[in-house]
Structure formats: C-alpha cells, structure tokens
Amino acid sequence: MSTQVEVVAKRGGRAAARRWAATHPWRVHHDRLIVLGFMVAVLGTGLAVARWPNEVPPVTLAPWVVLAALFLSPRWLAVVYAVVTVMSTVALPQLFRADPFAALAVLGLGALMIMMFILALSRSRLGISGFTGENLLVDLRDRLASGGELPELPADWSAQHAVHSANGEAFSGDFLISALGQGGHTLEIALVDVSGKGRQAGSRSLHLSGAFGGLLGSVPATDFLRAANTYLVRQQWDEGFATAVHVEVDLETGVYSVGRAGHPPPAAYHSGSGSWALELSATGPLLGVFADADFTRCYGHLDRGDALLLYTDGVIEAPGRDLYDGVDRMLGVASKALLASSSEVAEAVCRAAHAGMSDDRAACVIRRG
C-alpha cells in the first residue's frame, strides 16, 4: 500500500509541476520573450555593423538569421528578418565605403534568409521548433531498433539478428519483431521487408513494426500473416506492400513452423551433416496486395546444434547477379561464421551481401545449443 501511495504522490507532484510551468507568466509569454531577445540581438548587431563596418562585418548577423529560423514561427520570423533587412540596408552605404565588395556579403545574407524562411515554413507544418524535429527522429529510430530486440531464451537456445540500412542511413525498410508465448515455451519471430529502402521506407517500417508487434503473440501463429495482411490492405497505401517470414519455435521440443508472404525461404542448418538446406515451402502473396489471402506453413525440427536462418532479399539479391549465386554466397558465409563464432552469423551474412550498401539487409539466426 505504501508503494502505491508513493507512486500516486510522485505522479501528482509531476502533474502539479507541469500545470505550474504551463500557467507561469514566463511560460505564457515564452514566445514573446524569444522574439524580443532576437530583436534586441539583431538591432544591437546591426548598429555595430553600421557603426564599425571595418571591425564588424555583415556576416555577424548570420547566426541570428539561422537561430531565429529554428526557434520562431514563420510569422515572427518574418518580423525579425524585416528588421535584419532594414538594418542591412541602413548600414550598406557605410559598408560600401569601407569595402566595395561588402554588398556581396549583404546579398549572401539575403539568400540565407530566404533559404531559412523556406525551412521554417516546412518545420511549421509539423508543428516543431528548435531541435525537436531532430530529437523526434532519433526517438523514432531508437524505438524501431528497440522493437527488434530478441527476448531472453532458455540456456540451450540462442538467437541473434542484424539489420543494416541502405547507404548507412538511420532508418531501414527491414525490421524484426519477436515475442515469447505460452509461458515462455514458444518463440515467435517475424522478419519483414517493407517496400522501398532506407529513409524512404522508414516511416512505413516504423508504423508496421508497431502494428505487427501488437499482433505477434496476440493471435495464433497460424493466423499472424493473415492478420498482418488484412491490416496492411486496410491502410490503402500506394506503396503499401511488404514481404514477411514468420517462424514459431517450440523451445521444449524444437519443432518449428514457417509461414511466408512473398519472402525468401529460410535456411535450416543440420549439425549432423554440417550442411544447409532451404525450406522451400509454398509461399503466400505479398502482404497488402490481396484482401483474402491464405498462407500455408511448413514444419520442421531443430536438434541440438541445428540452426534456422531468416534473411531479407537484400542479402541475396544484387543487380546483374543470379539469385542462386547470392544464396550460395550467403550459406557459405553462414557456415564459416557458424564454425568460427556462433554469435556473429547474422552480422557476417549482412556484411557479405552482394548488394553491399545499396540495399537494406537483415538476418536472424535461431540456434539450439
């Protein structure tokens, strides 16, 4: 009971602090104070430029031009830029006498104001100011990465994954989600490849990772791809298709089932023979294309030392190269990595992909110890 009272008290304290900050006079006049600060800075700098043209060049106004675009709305920014324009015009005769080329600096300052005003208009559509937009993107990227974290598995099981975005960008069209079910006795993993690549597919990837993550473990494994397809069809995106492979593994018996939606087949490693074999089961259509689609599943078994490799098409595809060549290369790299260090297989497979940095690449390896 004391813990609950303490938590409620903390929440109440934080709520009171937020209410005080929102109603405090300084907060109410926050925007006006910022505008006033920029006006004073611009006027002071402009007067210094006009008074001492040799010592204070016009470029001194540039930092205020940039900062104002980051923190002010377009309406107030136009007022500040008008003051900058007036001050530059007033100081222009003195600047020209001190340096005939000073007019070029003033023209450059005008071009900078135009570019920053366009940027401010773009940011205002999102309702962001300052560095909020950058922080928002970082938070979205971190959420996408944290959504792909694999759960802790029993001692005789291990799993690893790697996701490399095209051209080293922060966002990728490939993502992985996972969940433990039935009291930790089953593991479900879905590897999804959204249409597009890099930051072009990043927003859709983030959207679907949250939606599919909610489905994973909440619906029976046999219905996951069907439910994911229904959700994606309902979005009616112009480029709303995706491929996916879904695996459910019984961590007690080693029995697994695989369902595919237009995705490359997983590869199973058999420790007895030391070889890989593709699980060439029937695959269903792409997610988001047909409203009523069926997805068949195949079944297998992992003995001790066996492994299952999931991957996206960026790992095996490359312009001008045969697909089977990419598969052979991937399995060769996986075999060497598995013998050298079982914890680096997914990373090695992604790094050795034929597509290189030009495409998103993702891989996941499930192994029974």
Short mmCIF file of C-alpha atoms in Angstrom, two decimals:
data_model
loop_
_atom_site.label_atom_id
_atom_site.label_comp_id
_atom_site.label_asym_id
_atom_site.label_seq_id
_atom_site.Cartn_x
_atom_site.Cartn_y
_atom_site.Cartn_z
CA MET A 1 0.00 0.00 0.00
CA SER A 2 2.86 2.40 0.82
CA THR A 3 4.37 1.84 -2.60
CA GLN A 4 1.09 2.70 -4.32
CA VAL A 5 0.73 5.86 -2.22
CA GLU A 6 4.30 6.87 -3.10
CA VAL A 7 3.73 6.35 -6.82
CA VAL A 8 0.49 8.34 -6.74
CA ALA A 9 2.25 11.12 -4.84
CA LYS A 10 5.05 11.27 -7.39
CA ARG A 11 2.60 11.38 -10.28
CA GLY A 12 0.62 14.10 -8.55
CA GLY A 13 3.80 16.09 -7.97
CA ARG A 14 4.84 15.85 -11.60
CA ALA A 15 1.34 16.83 -12.77
CA ALA A 16 1.38 19.87 -10.46
CA ALA A 17 4.80 20.87 -11.79
CA ARG A 18 3.57 20.65 -15.38
CA ARG A 19 0.49 22.76 -14.52
CA TRP A 20 2.68 25.37 -12.83
CA ALA A 21 5.03 25.52 -15.82
CA ALA A 22 2.13 25.88 -18.23
CA THR A 23 0.47 28.72 -16.27
CA HIS A 24 3.58 30.55 -15.06
CA PRO A 25 3.86 34.04 -16.57
CA TRP A 26 7.29 33.27 -18.03
CA ARG A 27 5.85 30.24 -19.83
CA VAL A 28 2.79 32.11 -21.06
CA HIS A 29 4.99 34.82 -22.62
CA HIS A 30 7.68 32.39 -23.74
CA ASP A 31 7.32 33.10 -27.48
CA ARG A 32 7.20 36.86 -27.00
CA LEU A 33 10.34 36.80 -24.88
CA ILE A 34 12.21 34.82 -27.53
CA VAL A 35 11.11 37.26 -30.25
CA LEU A 36 12.16 40.19 -28.08
CA GLY A 37 15.54 38.57 -27.48
CA PHE A 38 16.15 38.12 -31.20
CA MET A 39 15.03 41.69 -31.92
CA VAL A 40 17.47 43.09 -29.37
CA ALA A 41 20.28 40.89 -30.72
CA VAL A 42 19.60 41.87 -34.34
CA LEU A 43 19.31 45.58 -33.53
CA GLY A 44 22.49 45.53 -31.47
CA THR A 45 24.45 43.63 -34.11
CA GLY A 46 23.07 45.80 -36.93
CA LEU A 47 24.04 49.00 -35.14
CA ALA A 48 27.51 47.60 -34.56
CA VAL A 49 27.83 46.77 -38.27
CA ALA A 50 26.74 50.31 -39.23
CA ARG A 51 28.98 51.97 -36.63
CA TRP A 52 32.13 49.89 -37.15
CA PRO A 53 31.94 48.43 -40.67
CA ASN A 54 35.63 47.57 -40.75
CA GLU A 55 35.57 45.65 -37.47
CA VAL A 56 32.06 44.10 -37.59
CA PRO A 57 31.23 42.50 -41.00
CA PRO A 58 27.63 41.86 -42.15
CA VAL A 59 28.15 38.13 -41.73
CA THR A 60 27.86 38.75 -37.98
CA LEU A 61 24.10 38.80 -38.49
CA ALA A 62 24.08 35.30 -39.99
CA PRO A 63 23.97 33.38 -36.67
CA TRP A 64 20.85 35.30 -35.63
CA VAL A 65 19.26 34.57 -39.01
CA VAL A 66 19.84 30.82 -38.57
CA LEU A 67 18.82 30.61 -34.91
CA ALA A 68 15.66 32.64 -35.49
CA ALA A 69 14.56 30.18 -38.19
CA LEU A 70 14.98 27.31 -35.74
CA PHE A 71 13.05 28.79 -32.83
CA LEU A 72 10.47 31.19 -34.27
CA SER A 73 7.23 30.64 -36.14
CA PRO A 74 7.16 31.95 -39.74
CA ARG A 75 5.02 34.93 -38.66
CA TRP A 76 7.52 36.18 -36.08
CA LEU A 77 10.44 35.12 -38.23
CA ALA A 78 9.24 37.45 -40.98
CA VAL A 79 9.28 40.33 -38.47
CA VAL A 80 12.83 39.55 -37.37
CA TYR A 81 14.01 39.18 -40.98
CA ALA A 82 12.37 42.51 -41.84
CA VAL A 83 14.45 44.15 -39.10
CA VAL A 84 17.57 42.43 -40.44
CA THR A 85 16.79 43.72 -43.93
CA VAL A 86 16.26 47.28 -42.66
CA MET A 87 19.47 47.22 -40.64
CA SER A 88 21.46 45.83 -43.58
CA THR A 89 20.03 48.48 -45.91
CA VAL A 90 20.84 51.29 -43.47
CA ALA A 91 24.39 50.02 -42.98
CA LEU A 92 25.01 49.40 -46.70
CA PRO A 93 26.45 52.90 -47.53
CA GLN A 94 28.98 52.68 -44.69
CA LEU A 95 29.83 49.10 -45.66
CA PHE A 96 30.35 50.06 -49.30
CA ARG A 97 32.72 52.89 -48.33
CA ALA A 98 34.70 50.52 -46.12
CA ASP A 99 34.73 47.65 -48.64
CA PRO A 100 33.34 47.77 -52.22
CA PHE A 101 32.62 44.04 -52.03
CA ALA A 102 30.52 44.35 -48.87
CA ALA A 103 27.36 44.42 -50.99
CA LEU A 104 28.03 40.81 -51.94
CA ALA A 105 28.00 39.87 -48.25
CA VAL A 106 24.63 41.58 -47.85
CA LEU A 107 23.27 39.69 -50.86
CA GLY A 108 24.54 36.45 -49.34
CA LEU A 109 22.77 37.32 -46.10
CA GLY A 110 19.54 37.87 -48.05
CA ALA A 111 19.88 34.49 -49.77
CA LEU A 112 20.43 32.86 -46.38
CA MET A 113 17.25 34.44 -45.04
CA ILE A 114 15.25 33.14 -47.99
CA MET A 115 16.53 29.58 -47.50
CA MET A 116 15.97 29.62 -43.75
CA PHE A 117 12.46 31.01 -44.17
CA ILE A 118 11.57 28.16 -46.52
CA LEU A 119 12.97 25.73 -43.95
CA ALA A 120 10.91 27.38 -41.21
CA LEU A 121 7.75 27.01 -43.31
CA SER A 122 8.48 23.31 -43.72
CA ARG A 123 9.06 22.81 -39.99
CA SER A 124 5.92 24.77 -39.11
CA ARG A 125 3.77 22.24 -40.97
CA LEU A 126 4.96 19.65 -38.46
CA GLY A 127 4.45 21.97 -35.52
CA ILE A 128 8.07 21.68 -34.35
CA SER A 129 10.67 24.23 -33.35
CA GLY A 130 14.24 24.23 -32.17
CA PHE A 131 15.79 20.79 -32.27
CA THR A 132 12.52 19.00 -31.54
CA GLY A 133 12.38 17.53 -35.04
CA GLU A 134 15.84 16.01 -34.80
CA ASN A 135 15.09 14.62 -31.34
CA LEU A 136 11.84 13.17 -32.66
CA LEU A 137 13.65 11.35 -35.47
CA VAL A 138 16.22 9.99 -33.03
CA ASP A 139 13.44 8.76 -30.76
CA LEU A 140 11.67 7.07 -33.68
CA ARG A 141 14.90 5.42 -34.77
CA ASP A 142 15.56 4.14 -31.25
CA ARG A 143 12.01 2.82 -30.96
CA LEU A 144 12.39 0.93 -34.21
CA ALA A 145 15.68 -0.57 -33.00
CA SER A 146 14.33 -1.48 -29.56
CA GLY A 147 11.31 -3.17 -31.14
CA GLY A 148 13.67 -5.68 -32.74
CA GLU A 149 15.38 -6.75 -29.53
CA LEU A 150 15.17 -10.50 -29.06
CA PRO A 151 13.84 -11.85 -25.76
CA GLU A 152 15.94 -13.83 -23.32
CA LEU A 153 15.81 -17.52 -24.22
CA PRO A 154 16.40 -20.73 -22.23
CA ALA A 155 20.01 -21.79 -21.69
CA ASP A 156 20.04 -24.29 -24.56
CA TRP A 157 18.75 -21.77 -27.11
CA SER A 158 20.26 -18.67 -28.68
CA ALA A 159 19.10 -16.08 -31.20
CA GLN A 160 20.78 -13.16 -32.89
CA HIS A 161 19.88 -10.66 -35.56
CA ALA A 162 21.39 -7.83 -37.59
CA VAL A 163 19.77 -5.04 -39.57
CA HIS A 164 21.80 -2.88 -41.98
CA SER A 165 20.10 0.03 -43.71
CA ALA A 166 20.81 1.13 -47.27
CA ASN A 167 23.72 3.58 -47.58
CA GLY A 168 24.19 3.53 -43.81
CA GLU A 169 21.08 5.59 -43.12
CA ALA A 170 19.41 5.66 -39.73
CA PHE A 171 16.17 4.06 -40.95
CA SER A 172 15.64 0.75 -42.70
CA GLY A 173 12.78 -0.85 -44.58
CA ASP A 174 13.65 -4.18 -42.93
CA PHE A 175 12.66 -4.85 -39.35
CA LEU A 176 12.33 -7.76 -36.95
CA ILE A 177 9.82 -8.35 -34.17
CA SER A 178 9.72 -11.19 -31.67
CA ALA A 179 7.70 -12.46 -28.73
CA LEU A 180 7.66 -15.31 -26.23
CA GLY A 181 4.37 -17.14 -25.77
CA GLN A 182 2.81 -19.92 -23.72
CA GLY A 183 4.68 -19.01 -20.59
CA GLY A 184 8.00 -18.71 -22.38
CA HIS A 185 7.81 -22.11 -24.05
CA THR A 186 7.41 -20.83 -27.63
CA LEU A 187 9.30 -18.20 -29.60
CA GLU A 188 7.73 -16.25 -32.44
CA ILE A 189 9.82 -14.16 -34.83
CA ALA A 190 8.72 -12.19 -37.88
CA LEU A 191 11.19 -10.64 -40.32
CA VAL A 192 9.53 -8.05 -42.54
CA ASP A 193 10.78 -6.23 -45.64
CA VAL A 194 8.75 -3.11 -46.43
CA SER A 195 8.65 -1.77 -49.99
CA GLY A 196 11.33 0.83 -50.58
CA LYS A 197 14.59 1.17 -48.72
CA GLY A 198 16.38 3.38 -46.26
CA ARG A 199 14.63 6.50 -45.03
CA GLN A 200 12.09 6.24 -47.88
CA ALA A 201 10.63 3.18 -46.17
CA GLY A 202 11.48 4.23 -42.62
CA SER A 203 8.10 5.74 -41.73
CA ARG A 204 6.17 2.73 -43.06
CA SER A 205 8.61 0.39 -41.35
CA LEU A 206 8.07 2.12 -38.01
CA HIS A 207 4.29 2.10 -38.50
CA LEU A 208 4.15 -1.60 -39.34
CA SER A 209 6.62 -2.67 -36.66
CA GLY A 210 4.27 -1.31 -34.02
CA ALA A 211 1.16 -2.79 -35.62
CA PHE A 212 2.68 -6.20 -36.34
CA GLY A 213 4.33 -6.24 -32.92
CA GLY A 214 0.88 -5.94 -31.38
CA LEU A 215 -0.35 -8.88 -33.45
CA LEU A 216 2.63 -11.11 -32.71
CA GLY A 217 1.79 -13.32 -29.76
CA SER A 218 -1.75 -11.94 -29.61
CA VAL A 219 -3.14 -14.05 -32.44
CA PRO A 220 -2.40 -17.75 -33.13
CA ALA A 221 0.79 -18.28 -35.13
CA THR A 222 -1.19 -19.76 -38.00
CA ASP A 223 -3.21 -16.53 -38.28
CA PHE A 224 -0.41 -13.97 -37.94
CA LEU A 225 0.31 -13.44 -41.64
CA ARG A 226 -3.40 -13.33 -42.46
CA ALA A 227 -3.99 -10.69 -39.78
CA ALA A 228 -0.95 -8.70 -40.90
CA ASN A 229 -2.15 -8.80 -44.49
CA THR A 230 -5.64 -7.61 -43.51
CA TYR A 231 -4.17 -4.70 -41.58
CA LEU A 232 -1.89 -3.67 -44.43
CA VAL A 233 -4.65 -3.89 -47.05
CA ARG A 234 -6.80 -1.65 -44.85
CA GLN A 235 -4.16 1.12 -44.96
CA GLN A 236 -4.57 1.53 -48.74
CA TRP A 237 -1.02 2.84 -49.20
CA ASP A 238 0.18 3.49 -52.75
CA GLU A 239 3.33 1.51 -51.97
CA GLY A 240 1.86 -0.49 -49.13
CA PHE A 241 3.13 -3.97 -49.86
CA ALA A 242 5.67 -5.91 -47.84
CA THR A 243 7.19 -9.37 -47.65
CA ALA A 244 7.47 -11.31 -44.41
CA VAL A 245 8.57 -14.61 -42.96
CA HIS A 246 7.08 -15.78 -39.67
CA VAL A 247 8.53 -18.54 -37.51
CA GLU A 248 7.18 -20.21 -34.40
CA VAL A 249 9.57 -22.46 -32.44
CA ASP A 250 8.64 -24.77 -29.60
CA LEU A 251 11.54 -24.27 -27.19
CA GLU A 252 10.84 -27.57 -25.44
CA THR A 253 10.62 -29.92 -28.41
CA GLY A 254 12.47 -27.99 -31.14
CA VAL A 255 9.52 -28.26 -33.54
CA TYR A 256 9.06 -25.15 -35.67
CA SER A 257 6.66 -23.89 -38.31
CA VAL A 258 7.34 -21.33 -41.03
CA GLY A 259 4.94 -19.14 -42.98
CA ARG A 260 6.00 -16.86 -45.84
CA ALA A 261 4.41 -13.95 -47.66
CA GLY A 262 6.45 -13.35 -50.81
CA HIS A 263 9.62 -13.68 -48.75
CA PRO A 264 12.80 -15.70 -49.49
CA PRO A 265 12.73 -19.16 -47.86
CA PRO A 266 14.64 -19.63 -44.59
CA ALA A 267 17.64 -21.95 -44.47
CA ALA A 268 18.00 -24.76 -41.93
CA TYR A 269 21.41 -25.92 -40.73
CA HIS A 270 21.72 -29.60 -39.80
CA SER A 271 24.64 -30.18 -37.48
CA GLY A 272 24.72 -33.91 -38.24
CA SER A 273 25.60 -33.37 -41.90
CA GLY A 274 27.12 -29.90 -41.46
CA SER A 275 25.06 -28.55 -44.36
CA TRP A 276 22.34 -26.01 -45.04
CA ALA A 277 19.03 -26.65 -46.78
CA LEU A 278 16.39 -24.15 -47.90
CA GLU A 279 12.89 -24.62 -46.53
CA LEU A 280 11.22 -24.46 -49.95
CA SER A 281 7.64 -24.42 -48.78
CA ALA A 282 4.80 -22.83 -50.68
CA THR A 283 4.70 -19.09 -50.16
CA GLY A 284 1.69 -16.83 -49.98
CA PRO A 285 1.29 -13.50 -51.81
CA LEU A 286 2.84 -10.20 -50.77
CA LEU A 287 1.29 -8.56 -47.73
CA GLY A 288 -1.06 -5.74 -48.63
CA VAL A 289 -1.95 -6.87 -52.17
CA PHE A 290 -4.93 -9.25 -51.87
CA ALA A 291 -7.60 -8.84 -49.22
CA ASP A 292 -8.37 -12.56 -48.86
CA ALA A 293 -5.08 -14.42 -48.96
CA ASP A 294 -4.08 -17.76 -47.47
CA PHE A 295 -0.62 -18.51 -46.15
CA THR A 296 0.41 -22.14 -45.84
CA ARG A 297 3.02 -23.24 -43.33
CA CYS A 298 5.73 -25.87 -43.35
CA TYR A 299 7.07 -27.70 -40.32
CA GLY A 300 10.48 -28.89 -39.23
CA HIS A 301 12.56 -29.83 -36.23
CA LEU A 302 15.73 -28.41 -34.70
CA ASP A 303 18.01 -30.91 -32.96
CA ARG A 304 20.92 -29.85 -30.79
CA GLY A 305 23.40 -27.88 -32.86
CA ASP A 306 20.86 -27.12 -35.58
CA ALA A 307 20.04 -23.57 -36.65
CA LEU A 308 17.47 -21.66 -38.67
CA LEU A 309 18.48 -18.63 -40.75
CA LEU A 310 15.98 -15.93 -41.76
CA TYR A 311 17.01 -13.16 -44.15
CA THR A 312 15.64 -10.49 -46.47
CA ASP A 313 16.14 -10.26 -50.22
CA GLY A 314 18.81 -7.58 -49.83
CA VAL A 315 21.13 -10.30 -48.52
CA ILE A 316 20.94 -12.44 -51.67
CA GLU A 317 19.93 -10.07 -54.47
CA ALA A 318 22.19 -7.76 -56.47
CA PRO A 319 21.82 -6.17 -59.93
CA GLY A 320 23.31 -8.33 -62.65
CA ARG A 321 23.80 -11.39 -60.43
CA ASP A 322 21.94 -14.66 -60.30
CA LEU A 323 19.75 -15.22 -57.24
CA TYR A 324 21.17 -18.70 -56.63
CA ASP A 325 24.65 -17.22 -56.59
CA GLY A 326 23.55 -14.93 -53.79
CA VAL A 327 22.06 -17.84 -51.84
CA ASP A 328 25.26 -19.91 -52.21
CA ARG A 329 27.36 -16.98 -51.08
CA MET A 330 25.13 -16.38 -48.06
CA LEU A 331 25.19 -20.02 -46.96
CA GLY A 332 28.96 -20.22 -47.41
CA VAL A 333 29.47 -17.15 -45.23
CA ALA A 334 26.99 -18.51 -42.67
CA SER A 335 28.82 -21.85 -42.47
CA LYS A 336 32.19 -20.19 -41.85
CA ALA A 337 30.73 -17.81 -39.28
CA LEU A 338 28.88 -20.62 -37.52
CA LEU A 339 32.11 -22.61 -37.13
CA ALA A 340 34.17 -19.59 -36.10
CA SER A 341 31.73 -17.82 -33.77
CA SER A 342 28.08 -18.78 -33.44
CA SER A 343 27.24 -15.27 -32.16
CA GLU A 344 28.31 -13.45 -35.34
CA VAL A 345 26.42 -15.33 -38.06
CA ALA A 346 23.70 -12.75 -38.75
CA GLU A 347 26.20 -9.89 -38.79
CA ALA A 348 28.55 -11.74 -41.14
CA VAL A 349 25.72 -12.59 -43.53
CA CYS A 350 24.59 -8.96 -43.77
CA ARG A 351 28.11 -7.61 -44.26
CA ALA A 352 28.90 -10.09 -47.03
CA ALA A 353 25.72 -9.41 -49.03
CA HIS A 354 26.18 -8.86 -52.76
CA ALA A 355 24.03 -5.72 -52.63
CA GLY A 356 26.53 -4.05 -50.33
CA MET A 357 25.44 -0.68 -49.02
CA SER A 358 22.90 -0.12 -51.80
CA ASP A 359 20.04 -2.04 -50.18
CA ASP A 360 18.58 -2.83 -46.78
CA ARG A 361 19.80 -6.13 -45.33
CA ALA A 362 18.55 -8.08 -42.34
CA ALA A 363 19.16 -11.56 -40.97
CA CYS A 364 18.22 -13.57 -37.92
CA VAL A 365 19.62 -16.87 -36.67
CA ILE A 366 17.90 -19.18 -34.17
CA ARG A 367 20.07 -22.00 -32.84
CA ARG A 368 19.52 -24.84 -30.44
CA GLY A 369 22.62 -25.44 -28.34
#
